Coordinates of C-alpha atoms in Angstrom, one line a residue:
M1 CA 10.7 1.9 -47.2
V2 CA 10.1 -1.3 -49.1
T3 CA 8.7 -0.5 -52.5
F4 CA 6.4 -3.1 -54.0
N5 CA 2.8 -3.4 -55.0
M6 CA 0.5 -6.1 -53.8
T7 CA -3.0 -6.9 -54.6
T8 CA -5.2 -9.1 -52.4
N9 CA -8.3 -11.0 -53.3
N10 CA -9.9 -10.2 -50.0
T11 CA -10.3 -6.7 -48.7
V12 CA -10.4 -5.5 -45.1
M13 CA -14.1 -4.8 -45.4
D14 CA -14.6 -8.4 -46.5
M15 CA -13.1 -9.5 -43.2
F16 CA -15.8 -7.5 -41.3
E17 CA -18.6 -9.2 -43.3
K18 CA -17.5 -12.7 -42.2
G19 CA -19.2 -12.2 -38.8
N20 CA -16.1 -13.0 -36.7
V21 CA -14.8 -10.6 -34.1
L22 CA -11.7 -9.2 -35.6
K23 CA -8.5 -9.1 -33.4
I24 CA -6.5 -6.0 -34.1
S25 CA -3.1 -4.8 -32.9
A26 CA -3.3 -1.1 -31.9
P27 CA -0.9 1.7 -33.2
M28 CA 1.7 2.1 -30.5
V29 CA 4.5 4.6 -30.8
R30 CA 8.0 2.9 -31.0
Y31 CA 6.4 -0.5 -30.6
S32 CA 4.1 -1.3 -33.6
K33 CA 7.1 -1.7 -36.0
L34 CA 7.4 -4.4 -38.7
A35 CA 9.1 -7.0 -36.4
F36 CA 6.4 -6.8 -33.8
R37 CA 3.6 -6.8 -36.4
S38 CA 5.1 -10.0 -37.9
L39 CA 5.2 -11.6 -34.4
V40 CA 1.6 -10.9 -33.5
R41 CA 0.4 -12.1 -37.0
K42 CA 1.8 -15.5 -36.1
Y43 CA -0.5 -15.7 -33.2
D44 CA -4.0 -15.0 -34.7
C45 CA -3.9 -11.2 -35.1
D46 CA -6.1 -10.3 -38.0
I47 CA -5.2 -6.6 -38.6
C48 CA -2.1 -4.6 -37.6
F49 CA -1.6 -0.9 -37.3
T50 CA 1.6 1.0 -37.8
P51 CA 2.7 3.4 -35.1
M52 CA 1.3 6.9 -35.4
I53 CA 3.2 8.8 -38.1
V54 CA 3.1 12.6 -38.2
A55 CA 1.9 13.3 -41.8
P56 CA 3.7 16.6 -42.5
D57 CA 7.1 15.2 -41.4
F58 CA 6.4 12.0 -43.4
L59 CA 5.9 14.0 -46.6
R60 CA 8.7 16.4 -46.0
S61 CA 11.6 13.9 -45.4
V62 CA 12.6 10.8 -47.2
K63 CA 14.6 9.8 -44.2
A64 CA 11.4 10.0 -42.1
R65 CA 9.5 7.9 -44.5
D66 CA 12.2 5.2 -44.5
S67 CA 12.4 5.2 -40.7
E68 CA 8.7 5.4 -39.9
F69 CA 7.2 3.1 -42.5
T70 CA 8.7 -0.3 -43.3
T71 CA 6.8 -3.3 -44.5
N72 CA 7.1 -6.5 -46.5
T73 CA 5.0 -8.9 -48.5
A74 CA 3.7 -10.8 -45.5
D75 CA 2.7 -7.6 -43.6
R76 CA -0.9 -7.6 -44.6
P77 CA -3.6 -6.5 -43.9
L78 CA -1.9 -3.3 -42.8
I79 CA -3.4 0.0 -41.7
V80 CA -1.2 3.1 -41.5
Q81 CA -2.1 5.6 -38.9
F82 CA -1.4 9.3 -39.4
A83 CA -1.5 12.4 -37.3
A84 CA -2.7 15.3 -39.4
S85 CA -4.4 18.7 -38.9
D86 CA -5.5 19.5 -42.5
A87 CA -7.2 17.5 -45.1
Q88 CA -4.8 17.8 -48.0
T89 CA -1.7 16.7 -46.0
L90 CA -3.6 13.6 -44.8
A91 CA -4.7 12.8 -48.4
D92 CA -1.2 13.2 -49.8
A93 CA 0.3 10.9 -47.1
A94 CA -2.4 8.3 -47.8
C95 CA -1.6 8.4 -51.5
V96 CA 2.1 7.7 -50.7
V97 CA 1.4 4.6 -48.6
A98 CA -1.7 3.3 -50.5
P99 CA 0.3 0.9 -52.8
F100 CA 1.9 -0.7 -49.7
S101 CA -1.1 -0.9 -47.3
D102 CA -4.7 -1.6 -47.0
G103 CA -5.9 1.6 -45.4
V104 CA -5.1 4.7 -43.5
D105 CA -6.4 5.7 -40.1
L106 CA -6.7 9.3 -38.7
N107 CA -5.6 9.6 -35.1
C108 CA -8.4 11.5 -33.3
G109 CA -7.7 10.0 -29.9
C110 CA -4.1 10.7 -28.7
P111 CA -4.5 12.7 -25.4
Q112 CA -0.8 13.8 -25.2
R113 CA -0.3 17.5 -24.8
W114 CA 2.2 17.9 -27.6
A115 CA -0.1 16.3 -30.1
M116 CA -3.1 18.3 -29.1
S117 CA -1.1 21.6 -29.1
E118 CA -0.1 20.8 -32.8
G119 CA -3.7 20.2 -33.7
Y120 CA -3.4 16.4 -33.8
G121 CA -5.0 13.6 -31.8
A122 CA -8.0 14.1 -29.4
C123 CA -8.5 17.8 -30.2
L124 CA -10.0 16.7 -33.5
I125 CA -13.1 15.2 -31.9
N126 CA -14.1 18.8 -31.2
K127 CA -13.7 19.6 -35.0
P128 CA -16.2 17.2 -36.7
E129 CA -16.4 19.3 -39.9
L130 CA -12.6 19.1 -40.3
V131 CA -12.6 15.3 -39.7
K132 CA -15.4 15.0 -42.2
D133 CA -13.4 17.0 -44.8
M134 CA -10.2 15.0 -44.2
V135 CA -12.1 11.7 -44.7
R136 CA -13.6 13.0 -48.0
H137 CA -10.2 14.2 -49.3
V138 CA -8.7 10.7 -48.8
R139 CA -11.7 9.0 -50.3
N140 CA -11.5 11.2 -53.3
Q141 CA -7.8 11.1 -53.9
V142 CA -6.9 7.4 -53.3
V143 CA -7.6 5.5 -56.6
N144 CA -8.1 2.1 -55.0
P145 CA -11.9 1.8 -54.2
N146 CA -11.2 -1.0 -51.6
Y147 CA -8.7 1.2 -49.8
T148 CA -10.1 2.0 -46.3
I149 CA -10.1 5.3 -44.4
S150 CA -10.9 5.0 -40.7
I151 CA -10.6 7.1 -37.6
K152 CA -9.6 6.3 -34.0
I153 CA -11.4 8.5 -31.5
R154 CA -12.0 9.0 -27.8
I155 CA -15.4 9.9 -26.4
H156 CA -16.8 13.3 -25.2
K157 CA -18.2 13.8 -21.8
Q158 CA -21.5 14.5 -23.6
L159 CA -21.9 11.3 -25.6
R160 CA -24.3 13.0 -28.1
Q161 CA -21.4 15.0 -29.4
T162 CA -19.5 11.8 -30.2
V163 CA -22.4 10.2 -31.9
D164 CA -22.9 13.3 -34.1
M165 CA -19.3 13.4 -35.1
C166 CA -19.3 9.7 -35.9
Q167 CA -22.5 10.1 -38.0
K168 CA -20.9 13.0 -39.9
A169 CA -17.7 10.9 -40.6
E170 CA -19.9 8.0 -41.8
A171 CA -21.7 10.3 -44.2
A172 CA -18.3 11.5 -45.5
G173 CA -17.4 7.9 -46.4
V174 CA -15.3 6.6 -43.4
S175 CA -14.9 2.8 -43.6
W176 CA -15.0 2.1 -39.8
I177 CA -14.4 3.8 -36.5
T178 CA -12.3 2.6 -33.6
V179 CA -13.6 3.9 -30.2
H180 CA -11.3 4.1 -27.2
G181 CA -13.9 4.2 -24.4
R182 CA -12.4 7.0 -22.3
T183 CA -12.5 10.8 -22.6
A184 CA -9.3 12.8 -23.4
E185 CA -8.9 13.6 -19.7
E186 CA -9.2 10.0 -18.5
R187 CA -6.1 7.7 -18.3
H188 CA -6.7 4.7 -16.1
Q189 CA -10.4 5.0 -15.3
P190 CA -12.7 2.2 -16.3
V191 CA -13.6 2.0 -19.9
H192 CA -17.2 3.2 -20.8
F193 CA -18.5 0.1 -22.6
D194 CA -22.0 1.6 -22.6
A195 CA -20.8 4.5 -24.6
I196 CA -19.1 2.2 -27.1
K197 CA -22.3 0.2 -27.5
T198 CA -24.4 3.4 -28.0
I199 CA -22.0 4.6 -30.7
K200 CA -22.1 1.1 -32.4
D201 CA -25.9 1.1 -32.4
S202 CA -26.1 4.5 -33.9
L203 CA -23.9 3.6 -37.0
S204 CA -24.3 1.3 -39.9
I205 CA -20.5 0.9 -40.4
P206 CA -18.2 -1.4 -38.4
V207 CA -17.1 -0.2 -34.9
I208 CA -13.9 -1.4 -33.2
A209 CA -13.6 -1.3 -29.3
N210 CA -10.4 -0.3 -27.6
G211 CA -9.3 -0.1 -24.0
D212 CA -8.1 -2.5 -21.3
I213 CA -7.9 -5.6 -23.4
R214 CA -5.4 -7.8 -21.6
S215 CA -6.6 -11.3 -22.4
L216 CA -8.8 -13.3 -24.8
Q217 CA -11.4 -13.3 -22.1
D218 CA -11.4 -9.5 -22.0
L219 CA -11.9 -9.5 -25.8
E220 CA -15.0 -11.8 -25.5
T221 CA -16.4 -9.8 -22.6
T222 CA -16.0 -6.5 -24.5
H223 CA -17.8 -8.1 -27.5
Q224 CA -20.6 -9.3 -25.3
L225 CA -21.0 -5.9 -23.7
T226 CA -20.8 -3.8 -26.8
G227 CA -21.6 -6.0 -29.8
V228 CA -18.7 -4.4 -31.8
H229 CA -17.2 -6.0 -35.0
G230 CA -13.7 -6.1 -33.6
V231 CA -11.5 -5.5 -30.6
M232 CA -8.2 -3.6 -30.6
A233 CA -5.4 -4.3 -28.0
A234 CA -2.3 -2.4 -27.1
R235 CA -0.4 -3.0 -23.9
G236 CA -2.0 -6.4 -23.5
L237 CA -0.2 -7.5 -26.7
L238 CA 3.0 -5.9 -25.5
A239 CA 3.0 -8.1 -22.4
N240 CA 1.7 -11.2 -24.3
P241 CA 2.0 -11.1 -28.1
A242 CA 0.3 -14.5 -28.2
M243 CA -2.7 -13.3 -26.4
F244 CA -5.1 -13.5 -29.4
A245 CA -4.1 -17.2 -29.8
G246 CA -5.4 -17.9 -26.3
Y247 CA -2.2 -17.9 -24.2
N248 CA -2.6 -16.4 -20.8
E249 CA 1.1 -15.7 -20.6
T250 CA 3.9 -15.3 -23.2
P251 CA 5.0 -18.8 -24.2
L252 CA 8.7 -19.5 -24.7
E253 CA 8.1 -20.2 -28.4
C254 CA 6.8 -16.6 -28.8
V255 CA 9.9 -15.3 -27.1
W256 CA 12.2 -17.1 -29.4
D257 CA 10.1 -16.1 -32.4
W258 CA 10.6 -12.5 -31.4
V259 CA 14.4 -13.1 -31.2
D260 CA 14.5 -14.6 -34.7
L261 CA 12.3 -11.9 -36.3
S262 CA 14.0 -8.9 -34.6
T263 CA 17.5 -10.2 -35.4
D264 CA 16.5 -11.0 -39.0
Q265 CA 15.1 -7.5 -39.6
G266 CA 17.8 -5.6 -37.8
T267 CA 15.7 -4.3 -34.9
P268 CA 17.6 -1.8 -32.8
F269 CA 18.7 -3.3 -29.4
T270 CA 16.7 -0.8 -27.4
S271 CA 13.4 -1.9 -29.0
F272 CA 14.5 -5.6 -29.0
H273 CA 15.3 -5.5 -25.3
Q274 CA 12.2 -3.4 -24.3
H275 CA 9.8 -5.8 -26.0
L276 CA 11.4 -8.7 -24.1
I277 CA 11.1 -6.8 -20.8
Y278 CA 7.3 -6.5 -21.4
M279 CA 7.0 -10.2 -22.4
L280 CA 8.9 -11.5 -19.4
E281 CA 7.5 -9.1 -16.8
R282 CA 4.7 -11.5 -15.7
V283 CA 6.8 -14.7 -15.6
S284 CA 10.0 -13.5 -13.9
S285 CA 10.8 -12.6 -10.4
Q286 CA 12.1 -9.2 -9.3
P287 CA 15.7 -10.4 -9.0
E288 CA 15.5 -12.0 -12.4
R289 CA 14.0 -8.8 -13.9
K290 CA 16.8 -6.7 -12.3
V291 CA 19.4 -8.9 -13.9
F292 CA 17.6 -9.0 -17.3
N293 CA 17.0 -5.2 -17.4
S294 CA 20.7 -4.5 -16.9
L295 CA 21.8 -6.4 -20.0
H296 CA 23.3 -4.2 -22.7
S297 CA 23.7 -6.3 -25.8
T298 CA 21.7 -8.7 -28.0
A299 CA 24.2 -11.5 -27.4
A300 CA 23.9 -11.1 -23.6
V301 CA 20.1 -11.2 -23.9
I302 CA 20.2 -14.4 -25.9
D303 CA 22.7 -16.0 -23.6
Y304 CA 20.4 -15.1 -20.6
L305 CA 17.4 -16.6 -22.3
H306 CA 19.3 -19.8 -23.1
S307 CA 20.6 -20.2 -19.5
T308 CA 17.4 -19.2 -17.8
Y309 CA 14.6 -20.7 -20.0
G310 CA 16.5 -23.1 -22.3
S311 CA 16.5 -23.6 -26.0
P312 CA 13.3 -23.2 -28.1
D313 CA 12.5 -27.0 -28.4
T314 CA 9.4 -28.9 -27.3
L315 CA 10.7 -29.8 -23.9
S316 CA 11.6 -26.2 -23.2
V317 CA 8.2 -24.9 -24.3
V318 CA 6.5 -27.3 -21.9
C319 CA 8.9 -26.5 -19.1
F320 CA 8.5 -22.8 -19.7
S321 CA 4.7 -23.0 -19.7
S322 CA 4.7 -25.0 -16.5
G323 CA 7.3 -22.5 -15.2
I324 CA 4.9 -19.7 -15.9
E325 CA 2.2 -21.3 -13.9
C326 CA 4.7 -22.0 -11.1
H327 CA 5.8 -18.4 -11.2
R328 CA 2.2 -17.2 -11.1
T329 CA 1.4 -19.5 -8.1
I330 CA 4.6 -18.3 -6.3
L331 CA 3.9 -14.7 -7.1
L332 CA 0.2 -14.9 -6.0
E333 CA 0.9 -17.0 -2.8
M334 CA 4.3 -15.8 -1.7
S335 CA 5.1 -12.3 -3.0
L336 CA 2.4 -10.4 -1.1
Q337 CA 3.1 -12.5 2.0
W338 CA 6.8 -11.9 2.2
T339 CA 6.6 -8.4 0.9
T340 CA 4.3 -7.7 3.8
V341 CA 6.7 -9.3 6.3
A342 CA 9.6 -7.4 4.8
C343 CA 7.6 -4.1 5.1
F344 CA 6.8 -5.1 8.7
L345 CA 10.5 -5.6 9.4
Y346 CA 11.4 -2.2 8.0
A347 CA 8.7 -0.6 10.1
E348 CA 10.1 -2.3 13.2
I349 CA 13.6 -1.0 12.4
F350 CA 12.1 2.5 11.8
V351 CA 10.2 2.4 15.2
L352 CA 13.3 1.2 17.1
L353 CA 15.5 3.9 15.6
L354 CA 12.8 6.5 16.4
L355 CA 12.6 5.2 20.0
C356 CA 16.4 5.5 20.3
L357 CA 16.6 9.1 19.2
P358 CA 18.6 11.0 21.8
F359 CA 16.6 14.2 21.8
I360 CA 13.3 12.5 22.6
S361 CA 13.3 11.7 26.3
A362 CA 11.5 8.8 28.0
S363 CA 9.1 11.2 29.6
R364 CA 8.2 12.6 26.2
W365 CA 7.5 9.1 24.9
Q366 CA 5.4 8.4 27.9
S367 CA 3.3 11.5 27.2
I368 CA 2.9 10.3 23.6
F369 CA 1.8 6.9 24.8
Q370 CA -0.8 8.5 27.1
L371 CA -2.6 10.1 24.1
S372 CA -6.2 9.1 23.8
I373 CA -5.6 7.1 20.6
W374 CA -3.2 4.9 22.3
K375 CA -5.5 4.4 25.3
R376 CA -8.2 3.2 23.0
M377 CA -5.8 0.8 21.3
S378 CA -4.2 -0.4 24.5
K379 CA -7.1 -2.9 25.3
F380 CA -6.2 -4.7 22.0
W381 CA -2.5 -4.4 22.4
N382 CA -1.8 -7.8 24.1
K383 CA -4.0 -9.7 21.7
A384 CA -2.4 -8.1 18.7
F385 CA 1.1 -8.8 20.1
I386 CA 0.4 -12.4 20.7
A387 CA -1.3 -12.8 17.2
M388 CA 1.7 -11.2 15.5
I389 CA 4.1 -13.5 17.4
I390 CA 2.1 -16.5 16.3
I391 CA 2.1 -15.3 12.7
L392 CA 5.8 -14.6 12.6
I393 CA 6.6 -18.0 14.2
V394 CA 4.4 -19.7 11.5
F395 CA 6.3 -17.8 8.8
F396 CA 9.6 -18.7 10.4
F397 CA 8.9 -22.4 10.4
D398 CA 7.5 -22.3 6.9
A399 CA 10.7 -20.6 5.7
M400 CA 12.7 -23.2 7.6
R401 CA 10.8 -26.0 5.9
E402 CA 11.5 -24.4 2.5
V403 CA 15.2 -24.2 3.3
R404 CA 15.3 -27.8 4.4
K405 CA 13.4 -28.8 1.2
Y406 CA 15.7 -27.1 -1.2
S407 CA 19.0 -27.6 0.6
G408 CA 18.5 -31.4 0.7
E409 CA 20.1 -33.9 -1.6
Q410 CA 20.9 -32.3 -5.0
P411 CA 19.9 -34.2 -8.2
A412 CA 22.7 -35.3 -10.4
K413 CA 23.2 -33.3 -13.5
N414 CA 22.4 -35.1 -16.7
A415 CA 21.4 -34.4 -20.3
N416 CA 17.7 -35.3 -19.7
L417 CA 17.1 -32.4 -17.2
H418 CA 16.0 -29.0 -18.2
P419 CA 19.0 -26.6 -18.5
S420 CA 17.6 -24.2 -16.0
T421 CA 16.7 -26.8 -13.3
F422 CA 19.7 -26.2 -11.1
D423 CA 19.5 -22.4 -11.5
N424 CA 15.8 -22.5 -10.5
L425 CA 16.6 -24.8 -7.5
H426 CA 19.3 -22.4 -6.3
M427 CA 17.1 -19.5 -6.8
K428 CA 14.3 -21.1 -4.7
L429 CA 16.9 -22.0 -2.0
F430 CA 18.1 -18.3 -2.0
R431 CA 14.5 -17.1 -1.6
A432 CA 13.8 -19.6 1.2
Q433 CA 16.9 -18.5 3.1
R434 CA 16.0 -14.8 2.5
N435 CA 12.5 -15.5 3.9
L436 CA 13.9 -17.3 6.9
Y437 CA 16.1 -14.3 7.7
I438 CA 13.3 -11.8 7.2
S439 CA 10.9 -13.7 9.4
G440 CA 13.5 -14.4 12.1
F441 CA 14.6 -10.8 12.3
S442 CA 11.0 -9.7 12.3
L443 CA 10.2 -11.9 15.2
F444 CA 13.4 -10.9 17.1
L445 CA 12.8 -7.2 16.5
W446 CA 9.1 -7.4 17.5
L447 CA 10.1 -8.8 20.9
V448 CA 12.9 -6.2 21.2
M449 CA 10.5 -3.4 20.3
R450 CA 8.0 -4.6 22.9
R451 CA 10.8 -4.7 25.5
V452 CA 12.1 -1.3 24.5
I453 CA 8.7 0.3 24.8
T454 CA 8.2 -1.4 28.3
L455 CA 11.6 -0.2 29.5
T456 CA 10.9 3.3 28.1
S457 CA 7.7 3.5 30.1
Q458 CA 9.4 2.2 33.2
L459 CA 12.2 4.7 32.8
A460 CA 9.8 7.5 32.4
T461 CA 7.8 6.4 35.5
Q462 CA 11.0 6.1 37.5
S463 CA 12.2 9.5 36.3
G464 CA 8.9 11.0 37.3
N465 CA 9.1 9.4 40.8
T466 CA 12.7 10.6 41.2
A467 CA 11.7 14.1 40.3
A468 CA 8.8 14.0 42.8
L469 CA 11.1 12.7 45.6
Q470 CA 13.6 15.4 44.8
T471 CA 10.9 18.1 45.0
Q472 CA 9.7 16.6 48.3
A473 CA 13.3 16.6 49.7
D474 CA 13.8 20.2 48.6
N475 CA 10.6 21.2 50.3
A476 CA 11.7 19.4 53.5
N477 CA 15.1 21.1 53.4
L478 CA 13.4 24.5 53.1
A479 CA 11.0 23.7 56.0
A480 CA 13.9 22.5 58.2
K481 CA 15.8 25.7 57.4
K482 CA 12.8 27.8 58.3
Y483 CA 12.4 25.9 61.6
M484 CA 16.1 26.5 62.4
E485 CA 15.7 30.2 61.7
D486 CA 12.6 30.4 63.9
N487 CA 14.4 28.5 66.7
I488 CA 17.3 30.9 66.6
L489 CA 14.9 33.8 66.6
L490 CA 13.0 32.4 69.6
K491 CA 16.3 31.7 71.5
Q492 CA 17.4 35.3 70.9
T493 CA 14.0 36.5 72.2
L494 CA 14.3 34.4 75.3
M495 CA 17.8 35.6 76.1
G496 CA 16.8 39.2 75.7
G497 CA 20.3 40.1 74.8
K498 CA 21.7 38.9 78.2
G499 CA 23.9 36.1 77.0
D500 CA 24.4 32.6 78.3
K501 CA 24.3 33.6 82.0
A502 CA 20.9 35.1 81.6
T503 CA 19.7 32.0 79.9
A504 CA 21.0 29.8 82.7
E505 CA 19.3 31.9 85.3
E506 CA 16.1 31.8 83.4
N507 CA 16.4 28.0 83.1
E508 CA 17.0 27.7 86.9
L509 CA 14.0 29.9 87.7
L510 CA 11.9 27.8 85.3
R511 CA 13.1 24.6 87.0
K512 CA 12.2 25.9 90.5
E513 CA 8.7 27.0 89.2
I514 CA 8.2 23.5 87.8
E515 CA 9.2 21.8 91.1
Q516 CA 6.9 24.2 93.0
F517 CA 4.1 23.3 90.5
K518 CA 4.8 19.6 91.0
E519 CA 4.6 20.0 94.9
E520 CA 1.3 22.0 94.5
Q521 CA 0.0 19.3 92.2
K522 CA 1.0 16.6 94.8
A523 CA -0.7 18.5 97.6
S524 CA -3.8 18.9 95.4
K525 CA -3.8 15.2 94.8
E526 CA -3.6 14.5 98.6
A527 CA -6.4 17.0 99.3
L528 CA -8.4 15.3 96.6
K529 CA -7.9 11.9 98.1
K530 CA -8.9 13.3 101.6
S531 CA -12.0 14.9 100.1
Q532 CA -12.9 11.6 98.4
S533 CA -12.5 9.8 101.8
E534 CA -14.8 12.3 103.5
V535 CA -17.4 12.0 100.7
E536 CA -17.4 8.2 101.2
A537 CA -17.8 8.6 105.0
M538 CA -20.7 11.0 104.5
K539 CA -22.2 8.6 102.0
K540 CA -22.1 5.8 104.6
Q541 CA -23.6 8.1 107.2
Y542 CA -26.3 9.0 104.8
D543 CA -27.1 5.4 104.1
G544 CA -27.3 4.7 107.9
L545 CA -29.7 7.6 108.4
T546 CA -31.8 6.5 105.5
A547 CA -32.1 3.0 107.0
E548 CA -33.0 4.4 110.4
Y549 CA -35.6 6.7 108.9
D550 CA -37.2 3.8 107.1
R551 CA -37.3 1.8 110.4
L552 CA -39.0 4.6 112.3
L553 CA -41.5 5.1 109.5
K554 CA -42.5 1.5 109.7
E555 CA -42.9 1.6 113.5
H556 CA -45.0 4.8 113.1
Q557 CA -47.3 3.0 110.7
A558 CA -47.6 0.0 112.9
L559 CA -48.6 2.2 116.0
Q560 CA -51.1 4.1 113.9
E561 CA -52.7 0.9 112.7
S562 CA -52.9 -0.4 116.3
G563 CA -54.6 2.8 117.5
D564 CA -57.2 2.6 114.8
K565 CA -58.2 -0.9 116.0
K566 CA -58.7 0.3 119.6
D567 CA -61.1 3.1 118.4
D568 CA -63.2 0.5 116.6

């Protein structure tokens, strides 16, 4: 621990009275060490917190004090955060760090189980009297009247409890309160800005808002929604330590500042490397992150930064900034597109492997395809198939265009070009070729999958037809066999046990009877013809008699008429 005393003309509370929204770096375990605090101070951070320090361990061990709390003359204003469960321990720890800091903060918001099981963190929001007593002990035992005592809390489900606790802490002399706008059970749910505003309006001391601050725009939005005096950021600063200075992404200058500060102060490699992983996460591609994450020494990291992003001069800063925007554009426009195509390719491979499983027959697949859900989808199948073909063809030609673009004439190397120009060019060519292969294989497998499904359906239909024909043939064989048995039985019945001779005699007798029947039929036909001739003759005779009768009838009428005339 650096041992020096420092007095400042301006206190932390004076900073609140200036009316500006204070920008504060949150206490982050393993990350809010001296080197990182020095870095964010270069980029408009107003107040820095140390990582949370367990007060009993801090007091008990000199080694713990030297490890957990390091500072220097430029590390101001500085707030030391402690985790404590009793008032005297917190007051003793505050007295130890008071000469080297501007205030202490009691952690009443850590939701981790180990902390709450030890009586630290978020469990303290349910013990307002204990918090009040701890604030009073620090206030009474620290000699410096400008030394601040603050608390960092989470909210209750019943907001009235939080307001009551904050008012009790205010009455005990707390300097300000930081409110993380979530309950102890919430992790990634939206921040309750309305709760922070309610707490702020109920107190006369400054209130700091915390939760989901990832850009300067988030800071301004939070201030507008809550009216707080300051905003505290944690992971947003890890990803972009220059966030408070208005940068949307980590500038290269900030990266090299971190390299200089961490190497000067002897930061362990694990912490040095992890901070860079956070800083470069948004501006590097997945293959680049994989390479960077595998580095195992400070020298290797620095060599990688030089070869990939160049030296920290003006040209490099400009190129890096434009590279960030380029990366953002590529990530936004290309990553989701080609990730989707790659996932589609893997899905095709999975479906093809599934269709080729030997223990699932074609008839079983056909029964699956005949489920109601597939029948409802079948009317859209052809349109979806054609649409996917068109999309994959467009992606294929787009990837081909990119390959031709980056595999064209290479620029000549010279000192005026950015050191990473050729690496970036080759990386883009690699990605374009990868996308070409992905889209091409996706298109090919999509056609193959369609054909395999069609062939599977046809094979199942053919198998069903073959099975039906086989059943029909078996039934025909059984019927023929039955007819043969009946024929044999009939033959035996006709023979009556007399053998072939009896059968021949019976056949001869039957033949004679047939001939006799034919002769009788012939005689009948002749008799029928004779009868028909007689009928015709009788008909002619009947017609002649009818004509004669009509003639006589006319003569009779004529005679009768002549007789009547004579009588007159």
